Amino acid sequence: MSNHESYRPGPAAGAKVEKDGEKWTLVLVRDLRHAPALVWEALTDPAHLSEWAPFDADRSLAAVGPAKLTAVGAPTPQVSETTVKRAEAPRLLEYNWGGGDLRWELEPRAGGTRLTLWHNIDRRFIAWGAAGWHVCFDVLDRLLAGDPIGRLVGADAVKFGGWQRLNVEYAKQFGLETPGWSPNARKG
């Protein structure tokens, strides 16, 4: 069941870019009102991932080893072979997806968890990634609070007006030109 109509994302916040030459890493921080164990389950359990993440997993990501992640909302199914490199419940999870490394850290905070994601991403798409993860984190937070609005990823997220606004806001925060879609986009 989807309740996207009632959802309005807040302003672009909690994200920064770390640059190391041509390697760019998106760093997103979100304080969630839920215990680390609950957040960990949402990050690793395939049933939970299918409610908020931009991919489906063929197994729990709570253990190291190979897994398959399937991008959701892509025009054709995009299956990535991945390896969970670190899985230290409920505080650290590392794997790769779509050519980029993802590192999730969960830090207990009063009344909840500080969730930090490091995601290596092509700089041409870093504002898109920030906007996409922002929406995913909002959906995750609502899911954990017992008020699910349904997954909002891929083309559905792009059609959604809040994503476009977030994309522009993050591009400005990162000092980038507003990313537009061009089939002739070149890495520069």
XYZ file of C-alpha atoms in Angstrom:
188
model
C 0.000 0.000 0.000
C 1.317 3.405 -0.971
C 0.659 6.739 0.649
C 3.061 8.940 -1.332
C 0.528 11.752 -1.663
C 0.904 12.766 1.990
C 4.706 12.731 1.908
C 6.678 15.965 1.530
C 10.442 15.818 2.043
C 12.102 18.463 4.148
C 14.921 20.635 2.835
C 18.196 19.155 1.653
C 20.267 18.614 4.791
C 22.658 16.203 6.451
C 24.782 15.544 3.370
C 28.299 16.439 2.293
C 30.777 15.394 -0.349
C 34.308 14.164 0.331
C 36.605 14.516 -2.669
C 39.781 12.531 -3.199
C 40.878 13.327 -6.732
C 38.354 11.785 -9.086
C 36.875 9.676 -6.279
C 33.859 11.376 -4.738
C 32.037 10.069 -1.693
C 28.579 11.144 -0.659
C 28.224 11.231 3.147
C 24.692 11.307 4.534
C 23.840 11.550 8.228
C 20.360 11.036 9.608
C 19.212 10.857 13.208
C 16.466 8.253 13.539
C 14.131 7.842 16.526
C 14.647 4.093 16.573
C 17.052 1.747 18.380
C 20.165 0.549 16.504
C 18.855 -3.047 16.479
C 15.710 -1.968 14.592
C 17.689 0.164 12.132
C 20.149 -2.716 11.600
C 17.288 -5.064 10.752
C 15.923 -2.532 8.247
C 19.364 -2.268 6.594
C 19.954 -6.018 6.344
C 16.653 -7.937 6.179
C 15.379 -8.430 2.595
C 11.745 -7.980 3.685
C 12.586 -4.609 5.251
C 14.836 -3.508 2.370
C 11.948 -4.110 -0.043
C 9.947 -1.474 1.837
C 12.399 1.429 1.503
C 15.726 0.720 -0.269
C 16.538 1.328 -3.957
C 17.366 -2.371 -4.354
C 16.158 -5.810 -3.346
C 18.541 -8.329 -1.753
C 18.455 -12.082 -2.360
C 19.504 -12.767 1.239
C 20.123 -11.063 4.557
C 23.031 -8.628 4.411
C 23.769 -9.269 8.107
C 26.528 -11.772 7.276
C 29.654 -11.425 5.151
C 29.747 -13.148 1.792
C 28.207 -12.936 -1.671
C 24.747 -11.530 -2.330
C 22.705 -10.255 -5.268
C 21.184 -6.779 -5.230
C 18.558 -5.918 -7.837
C 17.959 -2.244 -8.580
C 14.295 -1.328 -8.265
C 12.567 0.971 -10.711
C 15.139 0.563 -13.482
C 13.723 0.169 -17.014
C 15.275 -3.310 -17.151
C 16.277 -5.449 -14.163
C 19.784 -4.560 -13.049
C 21.260 -7.282 -10.878
C 24.568 -6.589 -9.137
C 26.712 -9.320 -7.680
C 28.050 -7.957 -4.415
C 30.015 -9.066 -1.431
C 29.160 -8.007 2.077
C 32.650 -7.150 3.346
C 31.775 -6.280 6.939
C 28.665 -6.957 8.980
C 29.101 -6.081 12.652
C 25.605 -5.932 14.142
C 24.246 -3.474 15.004
C 26.914 -0.906 14.165
C 28.739 -1.399 10.841
C 27.800 -2.729 7.402
C 29.908 -2.552 4.225
C 29.202 -3.808 0.704
C 29.262 -2.506 -2.853
C 26.377 -1.741 -5.189
C 26.309 -0.484 -8.757
C 30.066 0.031 -8.841
C 30.208 2.052 -5.612
C 31.129 1.126 -2.070
C 28.559 1.654 0.688
C 29.485 1.905 4.350
C 26.724 2.212 6.955
C 27.519 3.154 10.546
C 24.945 3.062 13.320
C 25.707 5.002 16.467
C 23.414 4.857 19.518
C 22.002 8.241 20.433
C 19.597 9.244 23.178
C 16.263 7.913 21.981
C 17.548 6.504 18.728
C 20.342 6.004 16.219
C 22.622 8.254 14.209
C 22.830 6.582 10.798
C 25.748 7.572 8.555
C 26.120 6.365 4.977
C 29.277 6.776 2.883
C 28.557 6.053 -0.798
C 31.184 6.346 -3.556
C 29.281 7.724 -6.517
C 30.118 9.190 -9.915
C 30.315 12.943 -9.384
C 27.907 13.558 -12.291
C 25.200 11.836 -10.269
C 26.136 12.791 -6.710
C 23.241 15.264 -6.250
C 20.854 12.663 -7.686
C 22.197 10.137 -5.193
C 21.818 12.572 -2.298
C 18.219 13.325 -3.295
C 17.443 9.626 -3.725
C 18.932 8.571 -0.376
C 17.173 11.529 1.324
C 13.816 10.191 0.121
C 14.785 6.597 1.028
C 15.783 7.674 4.552
C 12.450 9.484 4.986
C 10.583 6.345 3.856
C 12.744 4.253 6.223
C 12.012 6.563 9.161
C 8.258 6.432 8.521
C 8.407 2.633 8.111
C 10.192 2.185 11.444
C 7.703 4.551 13.106
C 4.829 2.304 11.989
C 3.574 4.809 9.393
C 4.767 3.261 6.110
C 4.240 5.243 2.910
C 5.668 2.644 0.533
C 8.926 2.502 -1.383
C 9.661 5.570 -3.495
C 12.656 4.856 -5.748
C 13.801 4.870 -9.367
C 11.491 6.470 -11.910
C 8.768 6.865 -9.256
C 11.104 9.013 -7.156
C 12.170 11.095 -10.159
C 8.533 11.773 -11.127
C 7.868 12.811 -7.552
C 8.199 16.607 -7.229
C 10.109 16.531 -3.957
C 12.999 14.640 -5.558
C 13.498 17.297 -8.242
C 13.656 20.045 -5.588
C 16.082 18.039 -3.454
C 18.279 17.358 -6.490
C 18.623 21.113 -7.148
C 19.178 21.924 -3.453
C 21.908 19.303 -3.042
C 23.624 20.384 -6.274
C 23.770 23.948 -4.907
C 25.061 22.754 -1.516
C 27.786 20.716 -3.218
C 28.761 23.616 -5.510
C 27.754 21.728 -8.658
C 25.783 22.749 -11.688
C 22.220 21.573 -11.406
C 22.340 18.113 -12.935
C 20.130 17.649 -15.925
C 19.596 14.494 -17.864
C 21.553 14.298 -21.078
C 22.176 11.089 -22.982
C 25.504 12.632 -24.041
C 26.702 13.377 -20.500
C 30.477 13.064 -20.296
C 32.626 12.456 -17.266
C 34.462 15.707 -16.737
